[in-house]
């Protein structure tokens, strides 16, 4: 039998409805406690999934990835398998001298691996959704991290100035609208990991134009960048991340 599934901890997410025989096969093969299927696209600012349970009833699990533990309720909070490489990349990209702000922390998708493997001085992990924030706090404890400060808030209401060497903007819903805030957080020099969904034809143009526009508006200049494709988002549309390096323009 060939059935495609994603495994999050001991929960399977499948694409199609399954018959009894298929469910029995998957349960025996994977020892999963629950099988579920997404019924619609992830929606809203909180990125809430819509799920139909096909087998079992528990939706909370602990997922292991890159040496980290992620407690998550798959019914309440999203988990993107397509971002696995990016989570690995973020794990290694910082260092012990940096202060990082994760503006869209979720349950700690990027914060947890980065805090554990790169060991920056501090990561301020901001999350607006109380359910995701709850799991973010759980995951900080589970991974025994003492360099993460979780903040339950809309990142636009957080009043930090000039504190970050590095900023993660892991969100793809009009992310550019949050760039003014990112520049408030940024020190004189720093890096922003800017995510966006963009049509294939303008992958190398639109994100960079937006970054340049907001940099200039906030008295910074873009001094270097690299664009990475994360995954196909829709036909002809890519989820990309730009590692963008900025310097404040001296007013004198
Ligand atoms: C798409 S999820 C994070 C996905 C993650 N980067 C991954 O790899 O799967 C984005 C998170 O940003 C949060 N969020 C959205 N708007 C926000 C805001 N204004 N301030 C803080 N968090 C916000 C959402 O609740 C959600 O948990």
Coordinates of C-alpha atoms and ligand atoms in Angstrom, one line a residue:
X1 CA 0.0 0.0 0.0
X2 CA 1.3 3.5 -0.8
X3 CA -0.2 6.3 1.2
X4 CA 1.5 9.7 1.5
X5 CA 1.6 11.2 5.0
X6 CA 3.5 13.7 7.1
X7 CA 4.5 12.6 10.6
X8 CA 4.4 15.2 13.4
X9 CA 5.5 13.4 16.6
X10 CA 3.2 10.4 16.7
X11 CA 0.5 12.0 14.6
X12 CA 0.0 11.5 10.9
X13 CA -1.3 14.1 8.5
X14 CA -2.7 12.6 5.3
X15 CA -3.9 14.2 2.1
X16 CA -7.0 12.1 1.3
X17 CA -9.8 10.3 3.2
X18 CA -8.8 6.8 4.2
X19 CA -10.8 3.6 4.4
X20 CA -10.6 1.2 7.4
X21 CA -8.0 -1.0 5.8
X22 CA -5.8 1.9 5.0
X23 CA -6.1 3.3 8.5
X24 CA -5.2 -0.1 10.0
X25 CA -2.2 -0.4 7.7
X26 CA -0.9 3.0 8.7
X27 CA -1.4 2.5 12.4
X28 CA 0.5 -0.8 12.3
X29 CA 3.3 0.6 10.2
X30 CA 3.9 3.9 12.1
X31 CA 2.5 3.2 15.6
X32 CA 0.8 6.6 15.4
X33 CA -1.9 7.5 17.9
X34 CA -3.9 9.8 15.6
X35 CA -4.4 10.3 11.9
X36 CA -5.8 13.6 10.6
X37 CA -6.4 15.4 7.3
X38 CA -6.3 19.2 6.6
X39 CA -9.6 20.2 5.2
X40 CA -8.8 23.7 4.1
X41 CA -5.9 26.1 3.7
X42 CA -4.3 27.5 6.8
X43 CA -6.0 30.8 7.5
X44 CA -5.9 34.2 9.2
X45 CA -3.2 36.1 11.0
X46 CA -2.8 33.3 13.6
X47 CA -2.2 30.8 10.8
X48 CA -4.8 28.4 12.2
X49 CA -5.1 24.9 10.6
X50 CA -8.5 23.2 9.8
X51 CA -8.4 19.5 10.6
X52 CA -10.6 16.4 10.3
X53 CA -9.7 13.5 12.6
X54 CA -9.8 10.1 10.8
X55 CA -8.4 8.0 13.6
X56 CA -7.8 8.5 17.4
X57 CA -8.5 11.7 19.2
X58 CA -5.4 13.1 20.8
X59 CA -4.0 16.1 18.8
X60 CA -1.1 17.1 21.1
X61 CA 2.3 15.6 20.5
X62 CA 6.0 16.1 20.8
X63 CA 7.9 16.3 17.5
X64 CA 11.6 15.8 17.4
X65 CA 13.7 17.6 14.7
X66 CA 17.3 18.7 14.5
X67 CA 17.9 17.6 18.1
X68 CA 15.1 19.8 19.3
X69 CA 11.7 19.0 20.9
X70 CA 8.5 20.8 19.7
X71 CA 5.3 20.3 21.7
X72 CA 2.4 21.1 19.5
X73 CA -1.3 20.6 19.2
X74 CA -1.8 20.0 15.4
X75 CA -5.4 20.9 15.6
X76 CA -4.7 24.4 17.0
X77 CA -1.3 25.4 15.6
X78 CA 0.3 25.0 12.2
X79 CA 3.4 22.9 11.4
X80 CA 5.0 23.2 8.0
X81 CA 7.0 20.2 6.8
X82 CA 8.0 22.3 3.8
X83 CA 10.0 24.6 6.1
X84 CA 12.3 21.9 7.5
X85 CA 15.4 23.0 5.6
X86 CA 14.9 26.6 6.6
X87 CA 14.6 25.5 10.3
X88 CA 17.9 23.7 9.9
X89 CA 19.5 26.7 8.2
X90 CA 18.3 29.1 11.0
X91 CA 19.7 26.7 13.6
X92 CA 23.2 27.4 12.5
X93 CA 23.1 30.9 11.3
X94 CA 23.6 33.0 14.5
X95 CA 26.4 33.1 17.0
X96 CA 27.1 33.8 20.7
X97 CA 27.6 37.5 20.2
X98 CA 24.2 38.2 18.7
X99 CA 20.9 39.5 20.0
X100 CA 18.0 38.2 17.8
X101 CA 14.3 39.2 17.5
X102 CA 12.0 36.6 16.1
X103 CA 9.0 38.8 15.1
X104 CA 6.6 35.9 14.3
X105 CA 7.8 33.2 16.7
X106 CA 4.9 30.7 16.6
X107 CA 5.7 27.7 18.8
X108 CA 9.4 28.5 18.3
X109 CA 9.9 27.0 14.8
X110 CA 13.1 29.0 14.3
X111 CA 13.7 30.3 17.8
X112 CA 14.2 26.9 19.4
X113 CA 16.7 25.4 17.0
X114 CA 18.6 28.7 16.8
X115 CA 18.7 29.2 20.6
X116 CA 19.9 25.6 21.0
X117 CA 22.5 25.3 18.3
X118 CA 23.8 28.9 17.6
X119 CA 23.5 30.0 21.2
X120 CA 23.0 33.7 20.7
X121 CA 23.1 35.9 23.8
X122 CA 19.3 36.4 23.6
X123 CA 16.4 35.7 21.4
X124 CA 13.3 37.9 21.9
X125 CA 10.5 35.6 20.5
X126 CA 7.3 37.6 19.9
X127 CA 4.0 35.8 19.2
X128 CA 0.5 37.2 19.0
X129 CA -1.5 34.0 19.3
X130 CA -2.0 32.9 23.0
X131 CA -2.2 29.2 22.0
X132 CA 1.1 29.3 20.0
X133 CA 2.7 31.4 22.8
X134 CA 1.7 28.7 25.3
X135 CA 3.5 26.1 23.2
X136 CA 6.5 28.4 22.7
X137 CA 6.9 28.7 26.5
X138 CA 6.5 24.9 26.8
X139 CA 9.2 24.4 24.2
X140 CA 11.6 26.7 25.9
X141 CA 11.3 24.6 29.0
X142 CA 11.4 21.3 27.2
X143 CA 14.6 22.2 25.4
X144 CA 16.1 23.7 28.7
X145 CA 16.9 27.0 27.1
X146 CA 17.8 30.1 29.1
X147 CA 18.5 32.5 26.2
X148 CA 15.0 32.9 25.0
X149 CA 12.6 35.7 26.2
X150 CA 9.0 34.9 25.0
X151 CA 6.7 37.9 24.5
X152 CA 3.0 37.6 24.0
X153 CA 2.1 40.5 21.9
X154 CA 1.5 42.0 18.5
X155 CA 5.1 42.7 17.4
X156 CA 4.0 46.2 16.3
X157 CA 3.3 47.0 20.0
X158 CA 6.7 46.0 21.2
X159 CA 8.8 49.1 22.0
X160 CA 12.4 47.9 21.6
X161 CA 14.8 50.2 19.8
X162 CA 18.3 49.4 18.4
X163 CA 18.6 46.0 20.0
X164 CA 18.9 43.4 17.3
X165 CA 21.8 42.1 15.3
X166 CA 19.4 39.7 13.5
X167 CA 15.7 39.6 12.9
X168 CA 13.6 36.7 11.7
X169 CA 10.4 37.6 9.8
X170 CA 8.9 34.1 9.3
X171 CA 5.5 35.1 8.0
X172 CA 4.2 35.4 4.5
X173 CA 1.1 37.6 4.8
X174 CA 2.0 41.1 3.7
X175 CA 5.3 40.8 5.6
X176 CA 6.6 44.1 4.1
X177 CA 4.0 45.9 6.3
X178 CA 6.1 44.9 9.3
X179 CA 9.4 46.2 8.0
X180 CA 9.1 49.6 9.6
X181 CA 8.9 47.8 13.0
X182 CA 11.9 45.6 12.0
X183 CA 14.0 48.6 11.3
X184 CA 13.1 50.0 14.8
X185 CA 14.5 46.8 16.3
X186 CA 17.6 46.7 14.2
X187 CA 21.0 48.0 15.4
X188 CA 23.2 50.2 13.2
X189 CA 24.2 47.1 11.3
X190 CA 22.2 43.9 11.0
X191 CA 20.5 41.1 9.1
X192 CA 16.8 40.6 8.4
X193 CA 15.5 37.2 7.2
X194 CA 12.6 38.5 5.2
X195 CA 10.0 35.9 4.1
X196 CA 7.5 36.6 1.3
X197 CA 5.4 34.6 -1.2
X198 CA 6.1 35.8 -4.7
X199 CA 5.3 34.9 -8.3
X200 CA 8.2 33.0 -10.0
X201 CA 8.7 35.8 -12.6
X202 CA 9.4 38.5 -10.1
X203 CA 11.3 36.5 -7.4
X204 CA 14.5 38.5 -8.0
X205 CA 12.8 41.8 -8.1
X206 CA 9.8 42.5 -5.8
X207 CA 11.2 41.4 -2.4
X208 CA 14.4 43.4 -3.1
X209 CA 12.4 46.5 -4.2
X210 CA 10.4 46.3 -1.0
X211 CA 13.4 45.9 1.2
X212 CA 15.2 48.8 -0.5
X213 CA 12.0 51.0 -0.1
X214 CA 11.5 50.4 3.6
X215 CA 15.3 50.6 4.3
X216 CA 15.5 54.0 2.7
X217 CA 12.3 55.1 4.5
X218 CA 13.9 54.2 7.8
X219 CA 17.4 55.6 7.0
X220 CA 19.1 52.3 6.2
X221 CA 20.8 51.0 3.1
X222 CA 20.7 47.4 1.8
X223 CA 24.4 46.4 1.6
X224 CA 24.0 42.8 0.5
X225 CA 21.4 40.1 0.0
X226 CA 20.8 36.5 -1.0
X227 CA 17.5 35.0 -2.0
X228 CA 16.6 31.4 -1.0
X229 CA 13.6 29.4 -2.3
X230 CA 11.9 27.6 0.6
X231 CA 9.0 25.8 -1.1
X232 CA 6.3 26.0 -3.8
X233 CA 3.4 27.9 -2.3
X234 CA 0.9 27.7 -5.1
X235 CA 1.2 27.2 -8.9
X236 CA 3.8 29.6 -10.1
X237 CA 4.2 31.1 -6.6
X238 CA 7.2 30.6 -4.3
X239 CA 7.7 31.1 -0.6
X240 CA 11.2 32.7 -0.5
X241 CA 13.4 34.1 2.2
X242 CA 15.9 37.0 1.7
X243 CA 18.9 37.2 3.9
X244 CA 19.2 41.0 3.8
X245 CA 22.1 42.9 5.3
X246 CA 21.6 46.6 6.3
X247 CA 23.6 49.5 7.5
X248 CA 22.2 52.7 9.0
X249 CA 23.0 55.7 6.9
X250 CA 24.9 58.3 8.8
X251 CA 22.9 61.5 8.8
X252 CA 26.1 63.8 8.9
Ligands
LIG1 C1 3.4 31.3 9.7 S1 3.6 31.2 11.4 C2 5.3 30.8 11.6 C3 5.7 29.7 10.7 C4 7.0 29.2 10.9 N1 8.0 30.2 10.6 C5 7.3 27.9 10.3 O1 8.4 27.6 9.9 O2 6.4 27.1 10.1 C6 3.6 32.9 11.8 C7 3.3 33.2 13.3 O3 3.2 34.6 13.4 C8 2.2 35.0 14.3 N2 1.8 36.4 14.1 C9 1.1 36.9 13.1 N3 1.0 38.2 13.2 C10 1.7 38.6 14.2 C11 2.1 39.8 14.8 N4 1.6 41.0 14.3 N5 2.9 39.9 15.9 C12 3.4 38.7 16.4 N6 3.1 37.5 15.9 C13 2.3 37.4 14.8 C14 1.1 34.0 14.0 O4 0.2 33.8 15.1 C15 1.9 32.7 13.7 O5 2.1 31.9 14.9

